[in-house]
XYZ file of N, CA and C in Angstrom:
558
model
N -18.077 7.929 0.518
C -17.621 6.967 1.387
C -16.970 7.190 2.637
N -16.697 8.645 2.828
C -15.988 9.076 3.943
C -16.722 10.091 4.763
N -16.544 10.373 5.929
C -17.347 11.448 6.548
C -16.428 12.565 7.038
N -15.322 12.782 6.413
C -14.323 13.834 6.650
C -13.764 14.520 5.290
N -13.100 15.524 5.548
C -12.699 16.151 4.273
C -11.197 16.099 3.934
N -10.935 15.590 2.815
C -9.520 15.521 2.430
C -8.815 16.837 2.519
N -9.521 17.837 2.175
C -8.959 19.145 2.176
C -8.464 19.612 3.554
N -9.324 19.273 4.488
C -9.059 19.615 5.899
C -7.820 18.828 6.389
N -7.663 17.640 5.906
C -6.559 16.907 6.470
C -5.265 17.467 5.670
N -5.185 17.734 4.452
C -4.122 18.407 3.667
C -3.778 19.775 4.298
N -4.721 20.488 4.721
C -4.514 21.880 5.318
C -4.265 21.950 6.851
N -4.362 20.749 7.489
C -4.127 20.665 8.791
C -5.236 21.291 9.611
N -6.478 21.096 9.276
C -7.490 21.697 10.044
C -7.707 21.009 11.321
N -8.096 21.736 12.463
C -8.241 21.267 13.730
C -9.506 20.143 13.555
N -9.216 19.114 14.468
C -10.378 18.091 14.417
C -10.493 17.160 13.267
N -9.646 17.510 12.084
C -9.458 16.405 11.022
C -8.780 15.241 11.586
N -9.198 14.059 10.983
C -8.517 12.901 11.232
C -6.962 12.979 11.102
N -6.202 11.946 11.576
C -4.827 11.989 11.500
C -4.227 10.995 10.548
N -3.212 11.289 9.812
C -2.587 10.797 8.661
C -2.247 9.325 9.106
N -2.077 8.897 10.395
C -1.453 7.732 10.738
C -2.527 6.429 10.839
N -3.710 6.749 10.135
C -4.578 5.709 10.047
C -4.812 5.157 8.615
N -4.752 4.059 8.334
C -4.727 3.486 6.868
C -6.102 3.801 6.208
N -7.115 4.129 6.993
C -8.566 4.440 6.270
C -8.396 5.902 5.978
N -7.458 6.615 6.395
C -7.396 8.142 6.017
C -6.378 8.248 5.085
N -5.141 7.731 5.179
C -4.026 8.064 4.425
C -4.405 7.454 3.041
N -4.899 6.329 2.767
C -5.029 5.764 1.534
C -6.054 6.619 0.593
N -7.247 6.937 1.280
C -8.007 8.057 0.354
C -7.297 9.215 0.150
N -6.606 9.757 1.077
C -5.903 11.110 0.807
C -4.894 10.820 -0.385
N -4.085 9.689 -0.127
C -3.258 9.521 -1.350
C -3.964 9.267 -2.757
N -4.977 8.633 -2.832
C -5.760 8.371 -4.118
C -6.226 9.593 -4.591
N -6.718 10.520 -3.654
C -7.130 11.992 -3.997
C -6.099 12.631 -4.590
N -4.866 12.765 -3.895
C -3.745 13.395 -4.417
C -3.230 12.881 -5.850
N -3.004 11.640 -5.973
C -2.794 11.073 -7.165
C -3.593 11.442 -8.375
N -4.827 11.200 -8.193
C -5.644 11.356 -9.184
C -5.868 12.873 -9.737
N -5.899 13.803 -8.374
C -5.783 15.222 -8.795
C -4.557 15.679 -9.636
N -3.365 15.219 -9.195
C -2.246 15.529 -9.973
C -2.298 15.108 -11.569
N -2.810 13.811 -11.736
C -2.835 13.167 -12.992
C -3.903 13.978 -13.711
N -4.956 14.573 -13.134
C -6.014 15.289 -13.962
C -5.438 16.755 -14.215
N -4.658 17.235 -13.416
C -4.027 18.521 -13.586
C -3.176 18.524 -14.696
N -2.239 17.367 -14.627
C -1.338 17.290 -15.831
C -2.020 17.063 -17.239
N -3.122 16.171 -17.064
C -3.891 16.164 -18.312
C -4.578 17.403 -18.872
N -4.954 18.220 -18.006
C -5.644 19.497 -18.224
C -4.555 20.440 -19.007
N -3.349 20.228 -18.571
C -2.219 21.128 -19.037
C -1.643 20.447 -20.306
N -2.270 19.418 -20.871
C -1.917 18.766 -22.121
C -0.719 17.830 -22.173
N -0.412 17.230 -20.836
C 0.319 16.212 -20.516
C -0.412 14.678 -20.718
N -0.222 14.074 -21.701
C -1.026 12.935 -21.992
C -0.111 11.711 -22.082
N -0.236 10.825 -20.888
C 0.732 9.777 -21.065
C 0.441 8.615 -22.152
N 1.647 7.932 -22.416
C 1.358 6.813 -23.538
C 0.721 5.527 -22.867
N 1.232 5.378 -21.475
C 0.882 4.459 -20.600
C 0.732 4.864 -19.115
N 0.180 4.128 -18.297
C -0.203 4.517 -17.017
C 0.144 3.138 -16.234
N 1.083 3.238 -15.137
C 1.117 2.159 -14.078
C 0.926 2.625 -12.701
N 0.736 1.728 -11.789
C 0.806 2.105 -10.378
C 0.915 0.856 -9.512
N 1.259 1.135 -8.338
C 1.621 -0.171 -7.567
C 0.734 0.101 -6.199
N 0.102 -1.082 -5.863
C -0.701 -1.127 -4.488
C -1.786 -0.068 -4.731
N -1.879 0.845 -3.695
C -2.842 2.065 -3.948
C -2.748 2.738 -5.138
N -1.713 2.752 -5.722
C -1.480 3.661 -6.930
C -2.085 2.952 -8.110
N -2.385 1.486 -8.093
C -3.063 0.987 -9.022
C -4.514 1.271 -9.444
N -5.049 1.816 -8.308
C -6.557 2.086 -8.474
C -6.621 3.436 -8.996
N -5.642 4.489 -8.447
C -5.552 5.678 -9.163
C -5.081 5.616 -10.605
N -4.289 4.621 -10.906
C -3.751 4.333 -12.518
C -5.200 3.799 -13.246
N -5.859 3.076 -12.630
C -6.908 2.372 -13.358
C -7.947 3.569 -13.664
N -8.326 4.453 -12.662
C -9.127 5.505 -13.025
C -8.547 6.512 -13.981
N -7.301 6.910 -13.805
C -6.694 7.845 -14.671
C -6.557 7.236 -16.163
N -6.610 5.889 -16.338
C -6.393 5.240 -17.539
C -7.884 5.104 -18.081
N -8.898 5.263 -17.463
C -10.280 5.136 -17.885
C -10.908 3.866 -17.755
N -10.225 2.822 -16.984
C -10.667 1.637 -16.785
C -11.662 1.583 -15.504
N -11.521 2.372 -14.635
C -12.547 2.762 -13.568
C -13.144 4.124 -13.670
N -14.488 4.136 -13.409
C -15.052 5.385 -13.127
C -14.438 6.043 -11.763
N -14.689 7.260 -11.592
C -14.400 7.791 -10.293
C -15.083 7.322 -9.212
N -16.371 7.099 -9.434
C -17.205 6.606 -8.384
C -16.704 5.111 -7.815
N -16.522 4.157 -8.803
C -15.843 2.852 -8.589
C -14.590 2.944 -7.930
N -13.648 3.861 -8.438
C -12.329 3.976 -7.831
C -12.330 4.547 -6.393
N -13.278 5.487 -5.980
C -13.340 5.863 -4.708
C -13.926 4.781 -3.996
N -14.837 3.978 -4.459
C -15.362 2.940 -3.559
C -14.457 1.900 -3.195
N -13.514 1.626 -4.283
C -12.538 0.571 -3.799
C -11.630 1.123 -3.063
N -11.150 2.285 -3.195
C -9.991 3.028 -2.400
C -10.465 3.068 -0.887
N -11.718 3.702 -0.652
C -12.299 3.954 0.763
C -12.650 2.794 1.431
N -13.414 1.765 0.749
C -13.867 0.489 1.508
C -12.837 -0.287 1.669
N -11.670 -0.554 0.712
C -10.694 -1.258 1.105
C -9.905 -1.016 2.241
N -9.855 0.490 2.312
C -8.795 1.034 3.205
C -9.498 0.617 4.743
N -10.727 0.775 4.557
C -11.520 0.663 5.861
C -11.473 -0.954 6.157
N -11.559 -1.792 5.156
C -11.395 -3.266 5.554
C -10.177 -3.660 6.281
N -9.132 -2.715 5.877
C -7.865 -3.216 6.447
C -7.693 -2.790 7.938
N -8.602 -2.008 8.595
C -8.492 -1.551 9.853
C -8.276 -2.723 10.933
N -8.960 -4.017 10.769
C -8.824 -5.000 11.698
C -7.335 -5.506 11.670
N -6.769 -5.177 10.795
C -5.335 -5.765 10.460
C -4.137 -4.938 11.123
N -4.643 -3.682 11.584
C -3.647 -2.821 12.031
C -3.268 -3.110 13.425
N -1.943 -2.949 13.732
C -1.301 -3.371 15.028
C -0.774 -4.912 14.983
N -0.837 -5.671 13.856
C -0.476 -7.002 13.881
C 0.630 -7.073 12.882
N 1.156 -5.987 12.201
C 2.351 -6.159 11.301
C 2.797 -4.911 11.027
N 3.946 -4.836 10.131
C 4.591 -3.653 9.712
C 5.225 -4.029 8.324
N 5.997 -2.946 7.923
C 6.588 -2.969 6.635
C 7.939 -2.382 6.750
N 8.924 -2.940 6.209
C 10.422 -2.279 6.008
C 10.802 -2.117 4.633
N 11.600 -1.222 4.316
C 12.408 -0.997 3.188
C 13.754 -1.403 3.450
N 14.334 -2.223 2.478
C 15.872 -2.974 2.573
C 16.592 -2.409 1.488
N 17.795 -2.057 1.659
C 18.684 -1.811 0.593
C 19.419 -3.202 0.245
N 18.613 -4.067 -0.293
C 19.315 -5.349 -0.721
C 18.187 -6.096 -1.624
N 18.612 -6.841 -2.586
C 17.785 -7.788 -3.280
C 17.017 -8.613 -2.641
N 15.842 -9.188 -2.992
C 15.136 -10.308 -2.347
C 16.088 -11.538 -1.784
N 16.744 -11.980 -2.826
C 17.854 -13.124 -2.485
C 18.455 -12.916 -1.377
N 19.106 -11.803 -1.129
C 20.176 -11.610 0.019
C 19.232 -11.541 1.318
N 17.948 -10.857 1.216
C 17.140 -10.831 2.476
C 16.722 -12.377 2.874
N 16.375 -13.139 1.854
C 15.972 -14.562 2.047
C 16.963 -15.267 2.646
N 18.293 -15.037 2.286
C 19.543 -15.946 2.827
C 19.432 -15.448 4.455
N 19.145 -14.302 4.717
C 19.301 -13.734 6.166
C 18.185 -14.011 7.048
N 17.105 -14.160 6.399
C 15.664 -14.328 7.077
C 15.741 -15.747 7.597
N 15.059 -15.941 8.858
C 14.721 -17.144 9.222
C 13.713 -17.952 8.245
N 14.361 -19.241 7.877
C 13.532 -19.865 6.642
C 12.163 -20.282 7.078
N 11.922 -20.441 8.317
C 10.736 -20.721 8.843
C 9.621 -19.697 8.825
N 10.203 -18.424 8.582
C 9.238 -17.262 8.695
C 9.075 -16.773 7.218
N 9.844 -17.200 6.096
C 9.541 -16.683 4.896
C 8.410 -17.341 4.419
N 7.404 -16.615 3.740
C 6.105 -16.814 3.183
C 5.190 -17.396 4.243
N 5.551 -17.334 5.475
C 4.388 -17.682 6.552
C 4.306 -16.551 7.553
N 5.299 -15.726 7.698
C 5.295 -14.641 8.719
C 6.070 -13.388 8.025
N 6.870 -13.566 6.821
C 7.618 -12.528 6.245
C 7.213 -12.745 4.735
N 6.925 -11.535 3.990
C 6.790 -11.710 2.622
C 7.416 -10.552 1.950
N 7.741 -10.725 0.589
C 8.201 -9.468 -0.178
C 6.943 -8.733 -0.526
N 6.847 -7.528 -0.137
C 5.646 -6.695 -0.623
C 5.901 -5.921 -2.037
N 7.234 -5.529 -2.187
C 7.585 -4.989 -3.347
C 8.996 -5.077 -3.846
N 9.521 -5.421 -5.047
C 10.783 -5.487 -5.303
C 10.937 -4.022 -6.071
N 11.296 -3.005 -5.513
C 11.280 -1.638 -6.152
C 12.368 -1.208 -7.069
N 13.485 -1.948 -6.962
C 14.650 -1.570 -7.654
C 15.626 -2.692 -7.654
N 16.689 -2.810 -8.305
C 17.623 -3.995 -8.157
C 18.108 -4.332 -6.710
N 18.317 -3.219 -5.926
C 18.769 -3.323 -4.505
C 17.781 -2.577 -3.569
N 16.568 -2.585 -3.949
C 15.708 -2.098 -2.772
C 14.517 -2.906 -2.732
N 14.041 -3.497 -1.684
C 13.036 -4.303 -1.429
C 12.192 -3.872 -0.303
N 10.836 -3.997 -0.412
C 9.997 -3.749 0.710
C 9.545 -5.214 1.362
N 9.603 -5.309 2.539
C 9.369 -6.612 3.165
C 8.391 -6.386 4.095
N 7.276 -7.210 4.373
C 6.150 -7.089 5.149
C 5.906 -8.335 5.979
N 5.168 -8.206 7.039
C 4.940 -9.295 7.890
C 4.534 -9.029 9.362
N 4.467 -10.118 10.131
C 4.270 -10.017 11.519
C 5.276 -9.220 12.052
N 4.982 -8.246 13.082
C 5.841 -7.281 13.745
C 7.002 -8.086 14.347
N 6.760 -9.163 15.006
C 7.852 -9.848 15.883
C 8.947 -10.347 14.859
N 8.330 -10.934 13.715
C 9.089 -11.533 12.844
C 9.977 -10.473 11.879
N 9.479 -9.272 11.709
C 10.077 -8.280 11.168
C 11.157 -7.780 11.949
N 10.790 -7.512 13.309
C 11.833 -7.267 14.304
C 12.932 -8.033 14.166
N 12.832 -9.378 14.225
C 13.900 -10.315 14.244
C 14.748 -10.071 12.862
N 14.121 -10.097 11.757
C 14.919 -9.680 10.513
C 15.507 -8.565 10.537
N 14.995 -7.526 11.067
C 15.780 -6.135 11.190
C 17.037 -6.275 11.981
N 16.967 -7.080 13.059
C 18.159 -7.378 13.913
C 19.145 -8.040 13.251
N 18.840 -9.123 12.340
C 19.672 -9.806 11.428
C 20.169 -8.943 10.473
N 19.401 -8.156 9.756
C 20.058 -7.233 8.642
C 21.039 -6.107 9.415
N 20.792 -5.840 10.496
C 21.691 -4.792 11.172
C 23.082 -5.596 11.491
N 22.942 -6.961 11.991
C 24.110 -7.578 12.198
C 24.960 -7.674 10.832
N 24.104 -7.825 9.668
C 25.061 -7.998 8.319
C 25.129 -6.656 7.866
N 25.045 -5.639 8.595
C 25.246 -4.255 7.966
C 24.485 -3.783 6.803
N 23.390 -4.051 6.629
C 22.335 -3.934 5.550
C 21.406 -2.785 5.955
N 21.364 -1.657 5.340
C 20.605 -0.382 5.832
C 19.052 -0.960 5.479
N 18.140 -0.525 6.429
C 16.870 -0.865 6.504
C 16.056 0.092 7.261
N 14.890 0.428 7.050
C 14.044 1.366 7.629
C 12.655 0.951 7.665
N 12.072 1.360 8.825
C 10.567 0.885 8.862
C 9.743 2.058 8.138
N 8.661 1.515 7.255
C 7.893 2.528 6.761
C 6.785 3.073 7.804
N 7.113 4.459 7.786
C 6.267 5.304 8.923
C 4.898 5.131 8.613
N 4.090 4.964 9.805
C 2.675 4.855 9.726
C 2.064 3.764 9.265
N 2.820 2.641 8.986
C 2.369 1.189 8.505
C 2.472 0.272 9.716
N 1.317 -0.115 10.228
C 1.107 -0.933 11.280
C 0.262 -2.135 10.745
N 0.410 -2.584 9.722
C -0.294 -3.796 9.265
C 0.640 -4.408 8.039
N 0.479 -5.665 7.906
C 1.184 -6.362 6.921
C 0.666 -6.228 5.432
N 0.650 -5.239 4.943
C 0.115 -5.280 3.470
C 0.878 -6.206 2.606
N 0.228 -6.516 1.561
C 0.847 -7.347 0.513
C 1.510 -8.617 1.192
N 0.741 -9.290 2.152
C 1.136 -10.398 2.852
C -0.011 -11.423 2.959
N 0.143 -12.475 3.513
C -0.879 -13.538 3.822
C -1.783 -13.073 4.774
N -1.576 -11.931 5.564
C -2.488 -11.397 6.397
C -3.747 -10.893 5.667
N -3.553 -10.486 4.394
C -4.655 -9.952 3.659
C -5.480 -11.048 3.151
N -5.273 -12.198 3.225
C -6.004 -13.357 2.956
C -7.374 -13.288 3.656
N -7.345 -13.040 4.763
C -8.531 -13.059 5.671
C -9.609 -12.232 5.218
N -9.209 -11.286 4.479
C -10.071 -10.074 3.891
C -10.743 -10.582 2.531
N -10.423 -11.883 2.010
C -10.859 -12.163 0.614
C -12.294 -11.912 0.455
N -13.317 -12.762 1.469
C -14.654 -12.477 1.228
C -15.099 -11.037 1.321
N -14.651 -10.300 2.038
C -15.052 -8.923 2.358
C -14.555 -8.155 1.084
N -13.532 -8.386 0.546
C -13.050 -7.467 -0.554
C -13.918 -8.005 -1.802
N -14.265 -9.218 -1.820
C -14.966 -9.723 -3.009
C -16.360 -8.805 -2.874
N -16.988 -8.791 -1.690
C -18.148 -7.941 -1.712
C -18.013 -6.582 -2.047
N -16.928 -6.010 -1.607
C -16.505 -4.529 -1.878
C -16.699 -4.356 -3.469
N -15.921 -5.300 -3.979
C -15.677 -5.113 -5.495
C -16.778 -5.634 -6.330
N -17.737 -6.404 -5.826
C -18.822 -6.995 -6.645
C -19.459 -5.932 -7.425
N -19.940 -4.657 -6.895
C -20.620 -3.872 -7.902
C -19.748 -3.073 -8.964
N -18.557 -3.346 -8.883
C -17.483 -2.588 -9.639
C -17.671 -3.191 -11.230
N -17.672 -2.253 -12.242
C -17.796 -2.533 -13.713
C -16.524 -2.069 -14.354
N -15.439 -2.728 -14.500
C -14.263 -2.091 -15.231
C -14.579 -1.856 -16.735
N -14.002 -0.912 -17.209
C -14.220 -0.537 -18.619
C -13.011 -0.713 -19.382
N -13.056 -0.570 -20.753
C -11.921 -0.772 -21.387
C -11.309 0.493 -21.246
N -9.879 0.607 -20.798
C -9.216 1.948 -20.843
C -9.003 2.834 -21.913
N -9.065 3.901 -21.857
C -8.798 4.879 -22.723
C -7.176 5.023 -23.056
N -6.323 4.621 -22.124
C -4.923 4.631 -22.248
C -4.322 3.499 -21.672
N -3.224 2.949 -22.315
C -2.964 1.549 -21.525
C -2.195 1.587 -20.466
């Protein structure tokens, strides 16, 4: 599904695509995650359960046996290519605060219309996603309240947000040929 080499990217070969493209980084991350899981299993490390978040869910489903490598690669690469039209219209930040605190600070008109929770990673760490302008405004508010936050490098789209809704039909088409299987690992 790609016309470039993951190895070339990992080894920094001249002419290889750059990491800052969603259609490059996501297949590279998938390849790295699945390669590591395969290596660990080869050396006898067998997990009792497998979990993943976002892109990691696809690698987890493959590693758990719920997807074939072909299906997992299809989902990863074609989904990441589908995201390309969304680039340049959003961003994501990691905030050292629980979602409730961020919601108190955020413009209420922006919540779940221009700003969304992408992930609640720990009791006091939340990833926020949304329109670039709304996130910039929120960042200023967080700064005013002395709450640490940082922009996720290389992310120029609002993943895990209402922005993704416009890809519904395209994602349905991408996923149509996929046949999940009963996992061998929960």
